[in-house]
Amino acid sequence: MSTRFPFTAVVGQQDLQLALLLNAVAPNIGGVLVRGEKGTAKSTAVRALAALLPEVEVVAGCRFSCDPAAPDPTCPDGPHTVAAAEARDARMVELPVGASEDRLVGALDIERALAEGVKAFEPGLLAAANRGILYVDEVNLLHDHLVDVLLDAAAMGASYVEREGVSVRHAARFLLVGTMNPEEGELRPQLLDRFGLTVEVAASREPDQRVEVVRRRLAYDDDPAAFAARWADEESAVRQRIVAARELLPKVRLGDGALKQIAATCAAFEVDGMRADIVMARTATALAAWDGRSDVLAEDVRQAALLALPHRRRRNPFDAPGLDEDKLDQTLEESAGDDDDPDPDGPGGGGGQPSPSPEEGPQGGDTGAQPEAGEDGEPQPSAGGAGEQAPARAAAPFRTKALTVPGVGAGAAGRRSRARTERGRTTGALRPRGALTKLHLAATVRAAAPHQRARGRSGPGLVLRRDDLRQAAREGREGNLVLFVVDASGSMAARQRMSAVKGAVLSLLLDAYQRRDKVGLVTFRGSAAEVALPPTSSVDAAAARLESLPTGGRTPLAAGLLKAHDVLRVERLRDPSRRALLVVVTDGRATGGPEPVALAGRAARLFGAESVASVVVDCESGPVRLGLAGRLAEELGGTAVTLDELRADAIAGLVRDVRGTTSRRAA
């Protein structure tokens, strides 16, 4: 067995270490979500935590790690009437991003269940993690239905497997830890809320601290065992402190004053529901126990807020997480008063650990500095070059209705277009390819029934063969690649007009975020086009690039379309199952070079020949309209919609138009 990097040897991640240790003391806090850039010791710290957890007493031979002092009465390996106990280390179980639902929750032996009527259950990762740690690296890339199952089990402390009338339940109490890089996409807000605490981690900018990180890592790589031995005393001290804090935890008093501060803080930051209050109360109590105190202080409440609220106060997926600490201090001060806690304003250290404040994020969706305004209130042109204007601010986003890719795909799970998926409504049955995952019971019985006499059936159960089994064919929704091609030329540069255009694209980005799409951004202006953002799951990054998009110059429409065609060609090689939706945002004008309109038409027909679903958002304004965007949509084989129609209910007709146009083209 490989030697893990010691937990206490991790440099400069006090908040991360504190959050993990508090959950080790009080697992009912609800786990930790660790957000941060790559290479910041997220996975290293989580894996190292397992070595610090005390040993657990389990029923000998039980696959579900039942506690011999209080065995689970519904344990599939039970009942444990007279249970022999054995001690073992707490487990850390890792959930791979590509795991199936059966691997997570366990699988029933369908053949034995049908033929013999027995519950033959093979435990999954939730069972293995019971009374230990369940670690999900890159949790933001995990399929939604797996995250739902995972968090439901974490909340209820049990896993339920129900299939074709056969039901199994077992205990699943574990410390849930997820790590993620926000650049690769975000979790949905309701899933963020299910994690008890969150921590933002970043690499230190202090040279001395970075030197120490490198020095320790090199020493560990040279001789892991010797390096771990150097930190053995520190590791033992932390392990003993966890045990002592667990014993003290039931004796910690959470007074009315601290409860009022918790409630006032959650109300001040307008968090939804009551989960934040409960998590803050548990965290503050654990902080006191970790510090060896039997009373919760105001400093415990403050530290609990910094860990429990940042991911809950977000209203917009493009807002940066974080808390306004001045507002937090003011709220705590105002809510102090009828406090029966000792020394509420006394010194404290947030549980005995250094508590550097996380970086403050903005309190709204406005990221990045805006250009200075002139006397008329409009941003002034930048000095970046002739004909170039400073970026316009995006108008307020609005709710849009779904644009879908026609047909039925087989891409990654999402919420946009129809697709063949593992989850969804059953549409038919087919012979399984490989392992059976979703049994179509009626089709299986129909396949086996004609052969019962020939197989010598004599009892009540069916005589089944492997080739009788039928897999359920299901239809759900997939995520698509939404590639935006945005005209940033001088013809689009009017302040109010470009602001409206950016607001429309931002609205579509919000929709893509909610539907779990990948997005890309191509812009064109001057004499060329550029890929402002290669296809990514980080819609935040696309919104940031859009906000800083400058305008001015000629309109090389053909260059923008050809650049988008190259992007889609590469993406088809990387991910052939993910279908694309092209969204061109332009007024349809084309200037610069010889025959720019004819060249743009030829470029557009490339997409039509490949049946790429496309929409042109017509940004032409004024009393005289040339209809150039509509002609472009015809060349693309898609449809056109104005900015006003994008906001109105008429966009529902747009979906039908996209489908109808594609159907006519296919015919």
XYZ file of C-alpha atoms in Angstrom:
667
model
C 0.000 0.000 0.000
C 1.403 3.417 -0.997
C 2.232 5.958 1.692
C -0.036 9.005 1.542
C 1.228 12.545 1.838
C 0.722 13.609 5.483
C -2.241 15.868 6.173
C -0.252 18.104 8.495
C 2.471 18.596 5.860
C 0.139 20.418 3.468
C 1.301 24.035 3.204
C -0.853 27.150 3.214
C -4.337 25.632 3.047
C -5.609 26.292 6.565
C -9.216 26.883 5.540
C -9.317 23.622 3.610
C -7.763 21.676 6.471
C -10.111 23.258 9.014
C -13.222 22.446 6.975
C -12.158 18.813 6.584
C -11.321 18.455 10.266
C -14.641 19.955 11.369
C -16.460 17.358 9.275
C -14.297 14.650 10.815
C -15.450 15.880 14.224
C -19.115 16.316 13.231
C -19.986 14.398 10.032
C -23.576 15.688 10.211
C -22.282 19.073 8.993
C -22.790 17.645 5.524
C -19.396 17.435 3.868
C -17.095 19.836 2.077
C -16.965 21.196 -1.442
C -13.445 22.306 -2.346
C -13.286 24.776 -5.231
C -10.040 25.916 -6.743
C -7.582 25.982 -9.567
C -5.591 22.918 -10.521
C -2.457 22.091 -8.544
C -3.586 23.450 -5.176
C -3.395 20.228 -3.086
C -7.179 19.676 -3.079
C -6.985 15.940 -3.712
C -3.834 15.539 -1.638
C -5.467 16.988 1.493
C -8.644 14.948 1.096
C -6.793 11.662 0.624
C -4.566 12.450 3.590
C -7.551 12.996 5.887
C -8.478 9.301 5.885
C -5.301 8.426 7.762
C -6.326 10.738 10.622
C -9.752 9.259 11.262
C -10.021 6.942 14.262
C -10.550 3.223 13.724
C -14.140 2.013 13.478
C -15.717 -1.024 15.085
C -17.662 -3.087 12.531
C -19.597 -6.332 12.502
C -17.235 -9.044 11.330
C -18.001 -10.080 7.760
C -20.651 -7.389 7.162
C -20.222 -5.804 3.735
C -22.020 -2.667 4.937
C -19.801 -1.869 7.956
C -22.577 -2.129 10.534
C -21.795 -0.855 14.023
C -21.843 -3.862 16.394
C -23.187 -1.610 19.165
C -26.202 -0.610 17.035
C -26.421 -2.780 13.909
C -28.704 -1.689 11.084
C -31.935 -3.731 11.425
C -32.480 -3.539 7.654
C -28.928 -4.529 6.690
C -29.017 -6.918 3.715
C -26.321 -9.009 5.446
C -28.347 -9.087 8.691
C -29.946 -9.530 11.017
C -26.920 -9.182 13.288
C -28.307 -10.621 16.519
C -25.062 -11.666 18.169
C -22.465 -9.689 16.271
C -18.750 -10.381 16.464
C -16.851 -7.104 16.298
C -13.619 -6.210 14.588
C -11.696 -2.955 14.320
C -10.431 -1.536 11.014
C -9.260 1.742 9.579
C -11.864 4.187 8.277
C -12.161 3.801 4.530
C -11.876 6.436 1.877
C -13.807 5.446 -1.240
C -13.324 7.345 -4.483
C -16.182 7.744 -6.951
C -14.897 7.971 -10.534
C -16.518 10.570 -12.792
C -17.472 7.895 -15.312
C -19.058 5.493 -12.811
C -22.492 4.017 -13.545
C -25.463 4.283 -11.214
C -25.230 0.546 -10.470
C -21.588 0.983 -9.439
C -22.605 3.746 -7.040
C -25.688 2.272 -5.362
C -25.134 -1.435 -6.017
C -26.835 -3.884 -8.330
C -29.447 -6.569 -8.002
C -28.903 -9.942 -9.658
C -31.964 -9.753 -11.884
C -31.663 -13.317 -13.138
C -31.701 -14.777 -9.595
C -34.424 -12.364 -8.499
C -36.722 -13.541 -11.314
C -35.799 -17.218 -11.313
C -35.422 -17.845 -7.571
C -37.250 -14.922 -5.968
C -34.231 -13.980 -3.815
C -32.704 -10.582 -3.185
C -29.174 -11.180 -4.423
C -27.603 -7.735 -3.937
C -24.078 -6.694 -4.846
C -23.133 -3.620 -2.770
C -21.864 -0.467 -4.474
C -19.583 2.358 -3.486
C -22.131 3.881 -1.095
C -22.042 0.703 0.971
C -18.247 0.628 0.943
C -18.116 4.252 2.131
C -20.493 3.736 5.073
C -18.878 5.177 8.220
C -15.955 6.469 6.153
C -15.201 9.077 3.472
C -16.722 9.239 0.008
C -14.524 11.369 -2.213
C -15.637 12.701 -5.609
C -12.879 14.373 -7.581
C -14.173 16.771 -10.259
C -17.688 16.540 -8.829
C -18.869 19.207 -11.269
C -18.232 16.772 -14.137
C -20.298 13.996 -12.550
C -23.563 13.233 -14.328
C -26.532 14.961 -12.741
C -28.435 11.780 -11.896
C -25.402 10.398 -10.025
C -25.043 13.641 -8.067
C -28.744 13.472 -7.168
C -28.406 9.906 -5.871
C -25.218 10.744 -4.034
C -26.559 13.784 -2.221
C -29.864 12.121 -1.369
C -27.951 9.297 0.301
C -25.766 11.805 2.141
C -28.838 13.661 3.415
C -30.814 10.571 4.489
C -27.936 8.432 5.706
C -29.255 5.497 3.686
C -29.248 4.169 0.146
C -32.364 2.765 -1.494
C -32.222 0.461 -4.510
C -35.577 -0.304 -6.083
C -35.973 -2.122 -9.341
C -38.830 -4.141 -10.793
C -40.541 -4.565 -7.415
C -37.397 -5.663 -5.563
C -36.291 -3.224 -2.859
C -33.067 -3.061 -0.829
C -32.091 -0.487 1.792
C -28.831 -0.141 3.680
C -27.093 2.472 5.814
C -24.905 4.982 3.981
C -23.471 7.479 6.446
C -20.257 9.005 5.199
C -18.229 12.185 5.055
C -18.872 13.555 1.569
C -16.047 15.535 0.009
C -16.089 16.926 -3.517
C -13.382 18.829 -5.335
C -13.771 20.869 -8.503
C -12.086 23.373 -10.771
C -14.646 26.128 -11.548
C -13.024 26.681 -14.955
C -14.459 23.322 -16.047
C -18.062 24.199 -15.161
C -20.202 24.827 -12.107
C -22.560 22.753 -10.026
C -26.240 23.642 -10.074
C -27.196 25.992 -7.197
C -29.483 23.428 -5.557
C -26.616 20.935 -5.508
C -24.202 23.496 -4.127
C -26.614 23.969 -1.243
C -26.435 20.286 -0.339
C -22.754 20.516 0.598
C -22.372 21.663 4.188
C -19.233 23.755 3.780
C -17.280 25.168 0.875
C -13.705 26.341 0.635
C -11.998 28.357 -2.097
C -8.351 27.380 -2.538
C -5.650 29.058 -4.598
C -1.914 28.756 -4.918
C 0.032 31.100 -2.674
C 1.658 34.144 -4.241
C 4.279 34.280 -1.472
C 7.648 33.041 -2.813
C 8.752 31.596 0.552
C 5.584 29.549 0.876
C 5.854 28.279 -2.689
C 9.454 27.264 -2.017
C 8.320 25.261 1.019
C 5.613 23.513 -1.038
C 8.176 22.416 -3.621
C 10.693 21.381 -0.959
C 8.195 19.132 0.842
C 6.870 17.604 -2.358
C 10.340 16.723 -3.595
C 11.224 15.196 -0.234
C 8.055 13.109 -0.301
C 8.678 11.906 -3.859
C 12.251 10.883 -2.980
C 11.259 8.760 0.035
C 7.543 8.706 0.976
C 8.017 6.504 4.043
C 10.796 8.631 5.518
C 8.871 11.827 4.841
C 5.748 10.446 6.508
C 7.820 9.357 9.522
C 9.011 12.950 9.986
C 5.398 14.050 10.379
C 4.211 11.102 12.451
C 4.060 13.057 15.730
C 2.000 15.876 14.196
C -0.344 13.363 12.592
C -0.812 11.540 15.891
C -1.552 14.800 17.717
C -4.268 15.755 15.218
C -5.773 12.257 15.393
C -5.990 12.483 19.186
C -7.495 15.961 18.929
C -10.235 14.647 16.628
C -11.080 11.933 19.159
C -11.169 14.455 22.014
C -13.341 16.867 20.024
C -15.809 14.086 19.202
C -16.120 13.237 22.879
C -16.591 16.905 23.827
C -19.071 17.706 21.037
C -22.259 16.528 22.843
C -21.359 18.747 25.797
C -20.914 21.975 23.805
C -23.587 24.570 24.601
C -25.060 26.604 21.753
C -26.703 29.510 23.555
C -29.621 31.658 22.425
C -27.277 34.537 21.668
C -25.251 32.484 19.205
C -28.438 31.146 17.639
C -29.724 34.703 17.148
C -26.452 35.675 15.483
C -26.703 32.670 13.167
C -30.287 33.476 12.217
C -29.514 37.168 11.701
C -26.528 36.349 9.497
C -28.479 33.960 7.269
C -31.285 36.489 6.956
C -28.884 39.328 6.137
C -27.328 37.372 3.276
C -30.759 36.239 2.030
C -29.978 32.532 1.801
C -32.867 30.294 0.814
C -34.404 27.788 3.201
C -33.189 26.771 6.645
C -30.324 24.443 5.751
C -27.773 27.243 6.093
C -28.890 28.008 9.669
C -28.633 24.352 10.667
C -25.232 23.890 9.038
C -23.910 27.060 10.675
C -25.122 25.873 14.078
C -23.431 22.484 13.674
C -20.238 24.084 12.375
C -20.011 26.611 15.183
C -20.517 23.819 17.709
C -17.811 21.724 16.060
C -15.451 24.726 16.086
C -15.908 25.084 19.836
C -15.294 21.362 20.375
C -12.229 21.458 18.119
C -10.859 24.299 20.237
C -11.586 22.385 23.447
C -14.373 24.698 24.635
C -17.849 23.877 25.871
C -19.405 27.204 24.787
C -19.861 28.673 21.313
C -18.358 32.150 20.890
C -19.131 34.879 18.370
C -15.873 34.042 16.579
C -17.166 30.518 16.031
C -20.299 31.917 14.409
C -18.227 34.197 12.182
C -15.953 31.366 11.034
C -18.972 29.128 10.479
C -20.514 31.803 8.233
C -17.345 32.069 6.150
C -17.430 28.316 5.545
C -21.166 27.667 5.231
C -22.589 30.675 3.361
C -20.432 31.650 0.341
C -21.895 28.999 -1.971
C -25.438 29.639 -0.744
C -25.659 33.386 -1.344
C -25.149 33.183 -5.090
C -28.135 34.415 -7.104
C -26.610 34.284 -10.554
C -24.321 31.544 -11.904
C -21.941 34.264 -13.115
C -21.573 35.865 -9.687
C -18.349 35.092 -7.879
C -18.757 33.245 -4.583
C -17.775 34.931 -1.373
C -19.055 37.048 1.495
C -18.828 40.734 2.226
C -16.922 40.460 5.496
C -17.669 44.045 6.513
C -21.370 43.282 6.206
C -20.841 40.050 8.149
C -19.083 41.845 11.012
C -21.769 44.522 11.104
C -24.526 41.899 11.237
C -22.831 40.008 14.049
C -22.313 43.197 16.018
C -25.916 44.323 15.585
C -27.299 40.917 16.533
C -25.149 40.694 19.656
C -26.950 41.844 22.751
C -29.300 39.534 24.558
C -26.450 37.075 24.483
C -26.056 34.618 27.298
C -22.813 33.274 25.867
C -19.613 34.055 27.761
C -17.471 36.851 26.340
C -19.078 37.109 22.928
C -16.625 39.782 21.832
C -13.560 38.102 23.274
C -10.586 36.836 21.331
C -10.823 33.546 19.483
C -9.302 31.777 16.561
C -12.145 30.059 14.795
C -11.458 26.733 16.426
C -7.737 27.093 16.952
C -6.828 27.178 13.247
C -5.607 30.202 11.300
C -8.589 31.644 9.468
C -7.468 33.798 6.560
C -10.450 35.434 4.925
C -11.409 34.087 1.525
C -11.115 36.420 -1.380
C -14.144 38.636 -1.598
C -16.190 38.164 -4.709
C -18.401 40.847 -6.198
C -21.947 41.017 -4.929
C -23.477 41.124 -8.366
C -22.969 39.800 -11.839
C -20.882 42.783 -12.982
C -17.392 41.387 -13.359
C -14.462 43.407 -14.555
C -13.855 47.124 -14.600
C -15.991 49.245 -16.874
C -14.630 52.025 -19.070
C -14.937 55.569 -17.852
C -18.054 57.384 -18.977
C -18.123 60.735 -20.708
C -20.431 63.636 -20.026
C -23.285 61.893 -21.833
C -22.903 58.809 -19.654
C -21.571 56.639 -22.512
C -18.242 54.768 -22.273
C -15.436 56.493 -24.152
C -13.507 54.850 -26.999
C -10.381 53.044 -25.907
C -6.961 53.904 -27.158
C -6.402 50.378 -28.436
C -6.413 51.344 -32.121
C -8.217 53.177 -34.844
C -11.861 52.284 -35.191
C -11.940 50.235 -31.974
C -14.323 51.171 -29.209
C -14.257 50.241 -25.548
C -16.446 47.289 -24.504
C -20.113 48.056 -23.952
C -21.831 46.767 -20.833
C -24.320 43.959 -21.301
C -27.974 44.741 -20.770
C -29.810 42.849 -18.061
C -30.299 39.192 -19.022
C -33.777 37.806 -19.542
C -35.395 34.391 -19.578
C -35.376 32.553 -22.892
C -37.105 29.420 -24.038
C -35.161 26.410 -25.193
C -33.565 26.126 -28.604
C -33.164 22.430 -29.350
C -31.265 20.379 -31.893
C -33.735 18.319 -33.959
C -33.740 14.527 -33.925
C -32.605 12.140 -31.199
C -28.969 12.123 -30.131
C -26.815 10.065 -27.797
C -24.614 12.691 -26.174
C -23.747 13.537 -22.595
C -26.641 13.869 -20.163
C -28.125 17.340 -20.027
C -31.366 19.266 -20.423
C -31.568 20.557 -23.966
C -32.276 18.093 -26.803
C -33.858 14.653 -27.028
C -31.407 11.780 -26.641
C -31.084 8.087 -25.865
C -29.952 7.966 -22.232
C -29.705 5.684 -19.212
C -32.427 7.685 -17.489
C -35.735 8.976 -18.786
C -38.962 7.546 -20.100
C -38.928 4.007 -21.469
C -39.560 3.924 -25.212
C -38.905 0.262 -26.043
C -36.726 -2.780 -25.462
C -33.606 -4.204 -27.076
C -31.059 -6.953 -26.503
C -28.373 -5.801 -24.082
C -24.902 -5.052 -25.315
C -22.582 -5.997 -22.492
C -23.819 -5.846 -18.887
C -27.549 -5.433 -18.313
C -28.260 -2.137 -16.557
C -31.981 -1.397 -17.016
C -34.190 -4.485 -17.311
C -37.363 -4.268 -19.393
C -39.365 -6.751 -17.335
C -42.350 -7.216 -19.651
C -40.160 -7.765 -22.711
C -37.994 -10.246 -20.781
C -41.015 -12.268 -19.669
C -42.399 -12.263 -23.212
C -39.078 -13.540 -24.559
C -38.819 -16.351 -21.979
C -42.471 -17.460 -21.821
C -42.647 -19.551 -25.054
C -39.717 -21.723 -23.952
C -40.803 -22.727 -20.424
C -42.146 -26.168 -21.344
C -39.103 -26.991 -23.455
C -36.847 -25.971 -20.598
C -38.665 -28.296 -18.193
C -40.092 -25.674 -15.874
C -41.744 -27.309 -12.847
C -41.724 -24.637 -10.113
C -43.191 -21.152 -9.758
C -40.117 -19.294 -11.055
C -39.317 -18.622 -14.691
C -36.506 -20.576 -16.300
C -34.377 -17.792 -17.727
C -31.497 -17.786 -20.143
C -29.125 -14.966 -20.855
C -30.612 -14.339 -24.295
C -34.085 -13.820 -22.748
C -33.029 -10.601 -21.032
C -34.084 -7.319 -22.602
C -32.615 -3.902 -21.943
C -34.987 -0.946 -21.543
C -34.461 1.705 -24.210
C -34.915 5.114 -22.614
C -35.164 8.646 -23.880
C -34.109 11.703 -21.920
C -32.233 14.910 -22.632
C -28.674 15.634 -23.654
C -26.388 18.619 -23.390
C -25.183 20.153 -26.641
C -22.299 22.273 -27.835
C -23.705 25.778 -28.284
C -21.239 27.725 -30.421
C -21.818 31.480 -30.473
C -20.524 33.445 -33.479
C -20.757 37.124 -32.511
C -20.375 40.083 -34.866
C -18.183 42.682 -33.117
C -17.674 44.964 -36.127
C -18.297 48.674 -36.396
C -21.813 48.138 -37.713
C -22.685 46.641 -34.311
C -20.813 49.193 -32.244
C -23.600 51.596 -31.293
C -23.692 51.717 -27.512
C -27.321 50.838 -26.960
C -27.336 48.262 -29.723
C -24.257 46.351 -28.596
C -25.488 46.444 -25.027
C -28.716 44.758 -26.133
C -26.773 42.201 -28.180
C -24.557 41.297 -25.226
C -27.620 41.042 -22.992
C -29.205 38.592 -25.441
C -26.061 36.443 -25.641
C -25.718 36.540 -21.859
C -29.333 35.320 -21.579
C -28.570 32.418 -23.897
C -25.443 31.641 -21.864
C -27.552 31.468 -18.713
C -29.853 29.060 -20.501
C -26.847 26.972 -21.576
C -25.614 26.900 -17.972
C -28.926 25.558 -16.733
C -29.084 22.961 -19.497
C -25.553 21.625 -18.894
C -24.212 22.535 -22.339
C -20.698 23.153 -23.494
C -20.259 26.609 -24.990
C -17.767 28.246 -27.316
C -17.362 31.813 -28.526
C -16.100 33.000 -31.938
C -15.959 36.723 -32.692
C -15.210 38.558 -35.909
C -14.319 42.189 -36.648
C -11.704 44.178 -38.562
C -10.036 41.786 -40.983
C -10.261 38.428 -39.193
C -12.080 36.159 -36.767
C -10.795 34.639 -33.546
C -11.810 31.929 -31.116
C -12.444 34.050 -28.034
C -13.199 30.906 -26.017
C -12.667 27.303 -27.153
C -15.569 24.964 -26.329
C -15.741 24.504 -22.571
C -18.137 23.609 -19.780
C -17.298 26.879 -18.017
C -20.116 29.217 -18.967
C -18.632 31.707 -16.481
C -15.573 32.034 -18.713
C -17.747 32.707 -21.752
C -19.642 35.428 -19.880
C -16.369 37.070 -18.841
C -15.034 37.058 -22.426
C -18.316 38.486 -23.672
C -18.201 41.319 -21.128
C -14.740 42.422 -22.291
C -15.482 42.092 -26.028
C -14.398 45.252 -27.901
C -16.054 46.391 -31.131
C -15.103 48.265 -34.290
C -13.795 47.849 -37.806
C -15.084 45.994 -40.843
C -17.382 42.943 -40.887
C -15.546 39.779 -42.032
C -18.646 37.563 -41.790
C -17.161 34.794 -43.925
C -14.079 34.601 -41.709
C -16.293 34.208 -38.635
C -18.296 31.389 -40.209
C -15.196 29.574 -41.466
C -13.570 29.845 -38.044
C -16.736 28.383 -36.471
C -16.699 25.563 -39.037
C -13.119 24.697 -38.027
C -14.074 24.692 -34.342
C -16.992 22.315 -34.940
C -14.841 20.025 -37.095
C -12.282 19.633 -34.314
C -14.966 19.139 -31.675
C -16.616 16.364 -33.719
C -13.322 14.475 -33.597
C -12.981 14.995 -29.842
C -16.578 14.255 -28.898
C -18.506 12.795 -31.847
C -21.633 12.070 -29.785
C -22.203 15.694 -28.730
C -24.359 17.525 -31.250
C -23.892 21.207 -32.008
C -26.175 24.233 -32.137
C -24.760 27.233 -34.029
C -25.988 30.642 -32.847
C -24.881 33.507 -35.137
C -25.424 36.977 -33.670
C -25.185 39.564 -36.465
C -27.029 42.100 -38.591
C -26.033 40.086 -41.671
C -23.732 42.710 -43.191
C -20.460 41.583 -44.769
C -17.673 43.986 -45.750
C -13.975 43.843 -46.527
C -12.161 41.899 -49.211
C -13.411 40.887 -52.665
C -17.048 39.812 -52.902
C -17.631 39.581 -49.127
C -21.358 38.767 -49.408
C -20.849 35.913 -51.891
C -17.994 34.513 -49.802
C -20.146 34.601 -46.647
C -22.906 32.739 -48.502
C -20.514 29.979 -49.565
C -19.225 29.656 -45.993
C -22.794 29.442 -44.654
C -23.705 26.652 -47.093
C -21.008 24.469 -45.506
C -23.149 24.243 -42.362
C -26.298 23.588 -44.394
C -24.608 20.707 -46.211
C -23.638 19.137 -42.868
C -27.128 19.615 -41.332
C -25.807 21.662 -38.416
C -28.747 23.109 -36.438
C -28.409 26.874 -36.598
C -30.128 30.076 -35.498
C -29.342 33.619 -36.624
C -30.120 36.323 -34.076
C -30.919 39.304 -36.291
C -29.479 42.471 -34.726
C -30.494 44.844 -37.509
C -32.280 47.923 -36.200
C -33.871 51.067 -37.546
C -36.866 51.799 -39.772
C -35.172 50.436 -42.923
C -34.229 46.773 -42.741
C -32.278 44.982 -45.459
C -33.159 41.452 -44.333
C -29.558 40.267 -44.649
C -29.714 38.117 -41.505
C -32.734 36.274 -42.903
C -30.844 35.472 -46.091
C -27.906 34.238 -44.035
C -30.246 31.932 -42.099
C -31.522 30.483 -45.384
C -27.957 29.791 -46.527
C -27.237 28.086 -43.190
C -30.404 26.010 -43.474
C -31.597 27.402 -40.162
C -33.924 30.158 -39.034
C -33.678 33.815 -38.035
C -35.084 35.548 -34.980
C -34.925 39.189 -33.969
C -33.773 40.418 -30.587
C -37.370 41.220 -29.681
C -38.527 37.721 -30.659
C -35.747 36.194 -28.594
C -37.284 37.771 -25.513
C -40.925 37.118 -26.413
C -43.041 33.955 -26.423
C -42.614 33.844 -30.175
C -39.352 32.029 -29.594
C -41.424 28.901 -28.974
C -42.265 29.035 -32.681
C -38.559 29.315 -33.390
C -37.978 25.802 -32.049
C -40.627 24.486 -34.406
C -39.062 26.445 -37.273
C -35.619 24.957 -36.575
C -37.078 21.458 -36.585
C -39.227 22.106 -39.637
C -36.363 23.587 -41.616
C -34.146 20.620 -40.826
C -36.891 18.154 -41.741
C -37.462 19.873 -45.096
C -33.740 19.891 -45.797
C -33.480 16.164 -44.960
C -36.426 15.403 -47.264
